[in-house]
Tab-separated table of C-alpha atoms in Angstrom:
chain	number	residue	atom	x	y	z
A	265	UNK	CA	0.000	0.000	0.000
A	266	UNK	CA	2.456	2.241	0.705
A	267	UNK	CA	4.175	1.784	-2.451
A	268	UNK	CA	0.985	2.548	-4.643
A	269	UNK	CA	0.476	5.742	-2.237
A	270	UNK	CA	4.249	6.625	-2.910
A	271	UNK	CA	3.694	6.590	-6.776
A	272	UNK	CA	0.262	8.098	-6.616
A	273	UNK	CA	1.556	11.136	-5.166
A	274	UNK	CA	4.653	11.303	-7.224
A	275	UNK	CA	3.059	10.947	-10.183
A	276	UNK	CA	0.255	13.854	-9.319
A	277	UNK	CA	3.278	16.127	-8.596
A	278	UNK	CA	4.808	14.918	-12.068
A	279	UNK	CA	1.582	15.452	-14.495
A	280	UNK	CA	1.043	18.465	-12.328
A	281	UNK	CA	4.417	19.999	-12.786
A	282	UNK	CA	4.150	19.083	-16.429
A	283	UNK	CA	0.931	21.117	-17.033
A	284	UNK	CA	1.672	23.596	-14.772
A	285	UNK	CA	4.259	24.699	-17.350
A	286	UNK	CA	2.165	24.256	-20.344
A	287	UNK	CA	-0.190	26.740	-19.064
A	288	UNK	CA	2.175	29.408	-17.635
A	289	UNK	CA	3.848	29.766	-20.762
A	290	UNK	CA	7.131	29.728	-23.261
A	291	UNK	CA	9.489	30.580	-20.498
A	292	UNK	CA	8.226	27.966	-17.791
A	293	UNK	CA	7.926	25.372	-20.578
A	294	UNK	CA	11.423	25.760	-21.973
A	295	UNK	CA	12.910	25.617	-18.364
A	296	UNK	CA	10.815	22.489	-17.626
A	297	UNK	CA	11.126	20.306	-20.299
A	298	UNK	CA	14.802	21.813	-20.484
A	299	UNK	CA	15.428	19.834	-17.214
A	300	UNK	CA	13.642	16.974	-17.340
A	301	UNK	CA	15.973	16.822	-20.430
A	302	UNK	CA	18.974	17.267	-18.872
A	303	UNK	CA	18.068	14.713	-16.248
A	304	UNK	CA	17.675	12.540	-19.184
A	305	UNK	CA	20.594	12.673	-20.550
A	306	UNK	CA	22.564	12.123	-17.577
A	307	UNK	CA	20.212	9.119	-17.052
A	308	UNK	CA	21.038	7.663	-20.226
A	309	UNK	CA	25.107	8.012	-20.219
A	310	UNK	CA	24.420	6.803	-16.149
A	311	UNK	CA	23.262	2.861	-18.163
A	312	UNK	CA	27.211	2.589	-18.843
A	313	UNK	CA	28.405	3.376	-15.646
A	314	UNK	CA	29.838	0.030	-14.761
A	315	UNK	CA	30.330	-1.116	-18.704
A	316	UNK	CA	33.725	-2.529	-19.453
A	317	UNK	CA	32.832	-2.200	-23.038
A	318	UNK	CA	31.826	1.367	-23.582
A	319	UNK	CA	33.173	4.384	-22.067
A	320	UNK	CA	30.661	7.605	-23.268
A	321	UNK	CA	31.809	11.049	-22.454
A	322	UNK	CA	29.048	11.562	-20.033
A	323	UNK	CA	29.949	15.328	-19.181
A	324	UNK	CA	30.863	16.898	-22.677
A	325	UNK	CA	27.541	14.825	-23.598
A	326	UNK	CA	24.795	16.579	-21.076
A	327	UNK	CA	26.719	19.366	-21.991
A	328	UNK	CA	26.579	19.771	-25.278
A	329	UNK	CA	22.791	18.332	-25.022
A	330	UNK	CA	22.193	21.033	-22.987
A	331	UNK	CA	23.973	23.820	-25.108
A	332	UNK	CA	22.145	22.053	-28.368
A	333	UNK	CA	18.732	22.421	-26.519
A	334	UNK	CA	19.185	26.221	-25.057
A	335	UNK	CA	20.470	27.032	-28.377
A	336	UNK	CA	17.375	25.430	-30.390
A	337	UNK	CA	14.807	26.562	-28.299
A	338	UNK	CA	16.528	30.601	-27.848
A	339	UNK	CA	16.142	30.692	-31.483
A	340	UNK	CA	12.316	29.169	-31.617
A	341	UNK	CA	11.908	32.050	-29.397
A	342	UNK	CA	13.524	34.648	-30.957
A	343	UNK	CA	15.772	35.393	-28.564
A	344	UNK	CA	18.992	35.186	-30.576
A	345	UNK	CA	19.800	35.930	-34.383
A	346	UNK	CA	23.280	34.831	-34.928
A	347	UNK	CA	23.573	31.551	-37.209
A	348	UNK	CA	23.467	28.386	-35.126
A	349	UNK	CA	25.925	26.936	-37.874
A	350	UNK	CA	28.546	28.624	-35.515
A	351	UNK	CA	27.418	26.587	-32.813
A	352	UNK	CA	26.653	22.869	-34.349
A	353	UNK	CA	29.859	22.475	-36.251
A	354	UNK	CA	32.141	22.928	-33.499
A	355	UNK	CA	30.164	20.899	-30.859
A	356	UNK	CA	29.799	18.036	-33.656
A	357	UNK	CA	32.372	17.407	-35.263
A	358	UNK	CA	35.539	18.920	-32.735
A	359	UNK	CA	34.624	15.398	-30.613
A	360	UNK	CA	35.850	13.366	-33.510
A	361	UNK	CA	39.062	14.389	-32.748
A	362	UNK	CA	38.795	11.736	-29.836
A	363	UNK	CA	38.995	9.223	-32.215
A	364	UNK	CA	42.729	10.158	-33.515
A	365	UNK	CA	43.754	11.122	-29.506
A	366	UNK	CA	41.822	8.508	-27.318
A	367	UNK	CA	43.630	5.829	-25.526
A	368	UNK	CA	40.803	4.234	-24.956
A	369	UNK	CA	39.962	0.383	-26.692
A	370	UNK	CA	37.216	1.634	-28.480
A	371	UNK	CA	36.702	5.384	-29.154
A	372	UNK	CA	34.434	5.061	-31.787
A	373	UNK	CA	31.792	3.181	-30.060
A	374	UNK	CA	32.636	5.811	-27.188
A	375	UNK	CA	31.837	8.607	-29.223
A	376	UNK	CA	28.346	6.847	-30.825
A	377	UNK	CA	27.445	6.146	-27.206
A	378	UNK	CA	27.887	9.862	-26.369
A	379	UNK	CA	26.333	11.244	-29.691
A	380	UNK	CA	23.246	9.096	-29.616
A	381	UNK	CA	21.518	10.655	-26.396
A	382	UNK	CA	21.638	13.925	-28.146
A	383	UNK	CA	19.183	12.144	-31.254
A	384	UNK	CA	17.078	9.938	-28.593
A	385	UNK	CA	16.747	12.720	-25.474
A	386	UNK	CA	17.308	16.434	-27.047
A	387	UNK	CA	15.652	16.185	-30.121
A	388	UNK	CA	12.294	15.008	-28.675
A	389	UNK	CA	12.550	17.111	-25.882
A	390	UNK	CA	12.922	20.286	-27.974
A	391	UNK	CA	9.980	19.009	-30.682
A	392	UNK	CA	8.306	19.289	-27.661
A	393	UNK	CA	9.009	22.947	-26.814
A	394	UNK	CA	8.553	23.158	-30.890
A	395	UNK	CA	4.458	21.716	-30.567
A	396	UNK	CA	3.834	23.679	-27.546
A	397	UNK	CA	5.236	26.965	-30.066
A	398	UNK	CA	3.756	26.144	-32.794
A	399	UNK	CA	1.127	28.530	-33.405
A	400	UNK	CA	-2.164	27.897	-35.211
A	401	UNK	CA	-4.848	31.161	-35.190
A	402	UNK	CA	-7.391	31.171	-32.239
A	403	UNK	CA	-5.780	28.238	-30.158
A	404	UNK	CA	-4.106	28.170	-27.058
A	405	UNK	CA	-0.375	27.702	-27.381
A	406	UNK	CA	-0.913	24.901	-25.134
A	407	UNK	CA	-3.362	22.552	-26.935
A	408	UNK	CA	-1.385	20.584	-28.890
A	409	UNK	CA	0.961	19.590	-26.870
A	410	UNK	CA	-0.846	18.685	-23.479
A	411	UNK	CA	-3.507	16.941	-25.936
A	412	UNK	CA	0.013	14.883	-27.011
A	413	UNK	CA	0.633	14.040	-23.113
A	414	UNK	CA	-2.775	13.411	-22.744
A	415	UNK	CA	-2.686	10.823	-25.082
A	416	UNK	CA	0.474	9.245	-24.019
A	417	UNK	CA	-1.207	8.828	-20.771
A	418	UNK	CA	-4.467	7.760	-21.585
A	419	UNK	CA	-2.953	5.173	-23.412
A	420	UNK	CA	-0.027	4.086	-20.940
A	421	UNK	CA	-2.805	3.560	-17.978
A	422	UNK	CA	-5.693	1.768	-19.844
A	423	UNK	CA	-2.725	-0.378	-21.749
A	424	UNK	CA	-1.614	-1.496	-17.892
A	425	UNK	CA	-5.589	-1.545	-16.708
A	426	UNK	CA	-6.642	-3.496	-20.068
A	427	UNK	CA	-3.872	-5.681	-19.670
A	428	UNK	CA	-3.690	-6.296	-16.026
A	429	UNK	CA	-7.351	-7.366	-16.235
A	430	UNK	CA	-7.841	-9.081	-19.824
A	431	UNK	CA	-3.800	-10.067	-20.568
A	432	UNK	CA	-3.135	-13.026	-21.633
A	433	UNK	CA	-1.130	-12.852	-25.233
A	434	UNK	CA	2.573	-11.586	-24.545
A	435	UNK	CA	3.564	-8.691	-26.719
A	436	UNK	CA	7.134	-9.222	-27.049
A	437	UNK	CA	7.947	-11.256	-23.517
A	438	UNK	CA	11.861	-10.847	-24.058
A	439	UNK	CA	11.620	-7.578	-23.453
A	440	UNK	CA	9.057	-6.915	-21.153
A	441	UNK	CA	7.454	-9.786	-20.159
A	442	UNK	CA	4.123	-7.997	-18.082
A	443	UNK	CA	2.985	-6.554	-21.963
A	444	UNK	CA	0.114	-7.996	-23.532
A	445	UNK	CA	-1.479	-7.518	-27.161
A	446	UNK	CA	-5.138	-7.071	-24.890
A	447	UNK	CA	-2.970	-4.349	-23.111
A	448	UNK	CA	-2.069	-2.776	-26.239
A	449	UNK	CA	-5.907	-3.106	-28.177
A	450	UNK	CA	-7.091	-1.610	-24.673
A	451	UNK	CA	-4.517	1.099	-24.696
A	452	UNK	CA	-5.183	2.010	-28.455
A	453	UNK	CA	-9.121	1.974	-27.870
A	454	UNK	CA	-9.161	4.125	-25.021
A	455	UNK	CA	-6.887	6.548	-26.519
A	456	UNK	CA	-8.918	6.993	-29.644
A	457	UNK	CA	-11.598	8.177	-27.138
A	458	UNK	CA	-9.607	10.284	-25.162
A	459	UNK	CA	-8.479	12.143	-28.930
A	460	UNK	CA	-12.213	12.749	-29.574
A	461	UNK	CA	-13.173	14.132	-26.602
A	462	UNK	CA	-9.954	15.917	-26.360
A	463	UNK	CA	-11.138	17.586	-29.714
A	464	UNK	CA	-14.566	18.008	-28.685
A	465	UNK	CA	-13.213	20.496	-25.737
A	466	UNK	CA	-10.751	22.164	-27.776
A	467	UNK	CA	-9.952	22.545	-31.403
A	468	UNK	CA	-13.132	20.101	-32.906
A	469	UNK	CA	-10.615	19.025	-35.773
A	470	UNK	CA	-11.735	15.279	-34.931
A	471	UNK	CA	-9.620	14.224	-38.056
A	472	UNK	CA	-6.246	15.211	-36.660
A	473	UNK	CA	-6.746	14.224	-33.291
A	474	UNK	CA	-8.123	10.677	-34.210
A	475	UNK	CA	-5.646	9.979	-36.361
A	476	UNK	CA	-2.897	11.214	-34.035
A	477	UNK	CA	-4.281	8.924	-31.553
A	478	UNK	CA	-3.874	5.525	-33.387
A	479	UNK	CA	-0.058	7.459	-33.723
A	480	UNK	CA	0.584	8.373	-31.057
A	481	UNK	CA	-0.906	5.009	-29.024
A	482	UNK	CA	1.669	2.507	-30.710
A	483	UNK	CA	4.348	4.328	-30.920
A	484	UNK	CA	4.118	5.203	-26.924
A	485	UNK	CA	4.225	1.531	-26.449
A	486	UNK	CA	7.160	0.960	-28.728
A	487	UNK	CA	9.242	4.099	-27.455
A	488	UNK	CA	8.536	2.025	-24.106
A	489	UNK	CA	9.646	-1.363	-25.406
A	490	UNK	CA	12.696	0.323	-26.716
A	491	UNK	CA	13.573	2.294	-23.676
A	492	UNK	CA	13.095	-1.284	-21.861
A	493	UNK	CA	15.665	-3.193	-24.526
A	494	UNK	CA	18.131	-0.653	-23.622
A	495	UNK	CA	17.692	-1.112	-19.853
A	496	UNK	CA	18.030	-5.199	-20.848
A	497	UNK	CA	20.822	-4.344	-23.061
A	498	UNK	CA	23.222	-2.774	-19.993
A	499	UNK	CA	21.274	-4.982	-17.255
A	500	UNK	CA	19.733	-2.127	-15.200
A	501	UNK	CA	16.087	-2.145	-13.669
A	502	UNK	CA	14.860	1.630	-13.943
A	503	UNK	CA	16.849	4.811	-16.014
A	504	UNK	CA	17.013	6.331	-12.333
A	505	UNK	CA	15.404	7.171	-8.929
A	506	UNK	CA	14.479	10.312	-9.298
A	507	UNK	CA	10.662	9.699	-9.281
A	508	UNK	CA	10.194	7.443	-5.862
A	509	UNK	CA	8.200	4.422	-7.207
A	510	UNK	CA	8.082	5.338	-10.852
A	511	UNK	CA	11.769	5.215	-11.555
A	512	UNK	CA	13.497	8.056	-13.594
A	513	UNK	CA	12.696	10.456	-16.107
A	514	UNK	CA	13.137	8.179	-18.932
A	515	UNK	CA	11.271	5.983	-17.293
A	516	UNK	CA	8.463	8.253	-17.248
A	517	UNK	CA	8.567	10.065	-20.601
A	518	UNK	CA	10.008	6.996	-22.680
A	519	UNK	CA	6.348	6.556	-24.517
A	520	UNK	CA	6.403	10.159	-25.143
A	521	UNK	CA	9.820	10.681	-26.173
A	522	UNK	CA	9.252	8.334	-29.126
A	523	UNK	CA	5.449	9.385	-30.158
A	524	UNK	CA	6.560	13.172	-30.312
A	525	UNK	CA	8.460	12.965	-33.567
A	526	UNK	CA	5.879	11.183	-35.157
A	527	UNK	CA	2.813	13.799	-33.703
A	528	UNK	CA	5.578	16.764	-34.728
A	529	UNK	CA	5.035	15.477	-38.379
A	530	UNK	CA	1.412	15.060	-38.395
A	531	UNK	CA	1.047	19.180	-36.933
A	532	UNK	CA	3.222	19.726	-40.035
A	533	UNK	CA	1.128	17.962	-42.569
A	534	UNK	CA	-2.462	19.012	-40.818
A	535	UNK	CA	-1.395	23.068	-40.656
């Protein structure tokens, strides 16, 4: 009991934190998501801690995630005008170097290990920021992208209710063995719903946000199967401990790190 308690009043403090932001604006948004990011990233570079293998750069890599997303997100907002070129082709390609100078056994799976976070953690972070700017006439700036969250977890807790109750097929049991394809009809069902009454209260474009659910509803359960194969991959339990009974921040926003890309295109095909 005291466990479900624990999580129950974590995760109100998460969601809460999480819209908070949306509705206070840019600023709050940016710094939010900004850290939750960061956390991330650390998170992610923390999986090879005690690898014998692999040896990432874990500073110069939260680092340069960090500069990558302040620098992306300044220049969403307008806030700086000076080419970004000047930026990205230093902090890309001046780590290659570590390749030629590295003693280490492998530098160039070293360096892919401390690119990749920058493709899997940053980008989606800052598509993020980028749905919650993008602007479409007489909507709130925050529609789009707490109707994305809202999806993400409609369709995480009716996949665990649906499944809990009805599971009985195994989704893919070598990589996360309490998944079931009744979890994953249940998830998908209810967040089909959830789109169209999402649309109802806000923007009544039932196309986009029907379609964006049957998106947005599989590919929350594969960015969570994949964040899972990575934890299998380096033998770790949760991404971190951040969240007390929920685990860390990939943890929590692995379904939506993976659905945002794909809900980032559809805004760009729809408006």
């Amino acid at each position: 009991m005291n466990n479900i308690v624990t999580r129950a009043i974590w995760g109100a403090l998460f969601v809460s934190i999480i819209i908070s932001s949306f509705l206070v604006g840019s600023n709050a948004t940016a710094i939010v998501l900004g850290f939750f990011m960061a956390v991330g990233l650390f998170e992610f570079y923390r999986f090879f801690a005690k690898s014998t293998l692999v040896t990432p750069k874990s500073g110069a890599g939260v680092l340069g995630g960090i500069i990558l997303y302040v620098s992306l997100v300044l220049k969403e907002m307008n806030l700086i005008e000076f080419d970004l070129q000047l930026v990205y082709i230093p902090l890309i390609f001046l780590p290659f170097l570590a390749v030629v100078f590295s003693k280490a056994k492998n530098p160039l799976l070293d360096l892919t290990i401390t690119f990749f976070p920058w493709i899997y953690v940053m980008i989606p972070f800052y598509l993020m920021f980028k749905i919650f700017n993008f602007e479409v006439i007489d909507q709130a700036q925050w529609v789009f992208v707490l109707g994305l969250f809202i999806m993400v977890w409609t369709n995480d807790t009716f996949a665990y209710l649906t499944g809990r109750s009805f599971g009985k097929t195994r989704l893919i049991e070598r990589i996360s063995p309490k998944k079931s394809w009744e979890g994953a009809v249940g998830g998908f069902l209810f967040t089909i719903i959830a789109g169209g009454i999402y649309a109802y209260f806000t923007t009544e474009n039932y196309l986009f946000w029907m379609i964006s659910a049957a998106i947005v509803s599989p590919a929350g359960i594969l960015g969570d199967l994949i964040e899972s194969r990575f934890k299998r991959l380096v033998d770790v339990k949760d991404s971190g401990t951040i969240l007390p009974g929920h685990g860390g921040i990939l943890d929590r926003f692995d379904a939506v790190i993976y659905a945002t890309p794909f809900f980032y295109l559809l805004l760009i095909i729809f408006f």
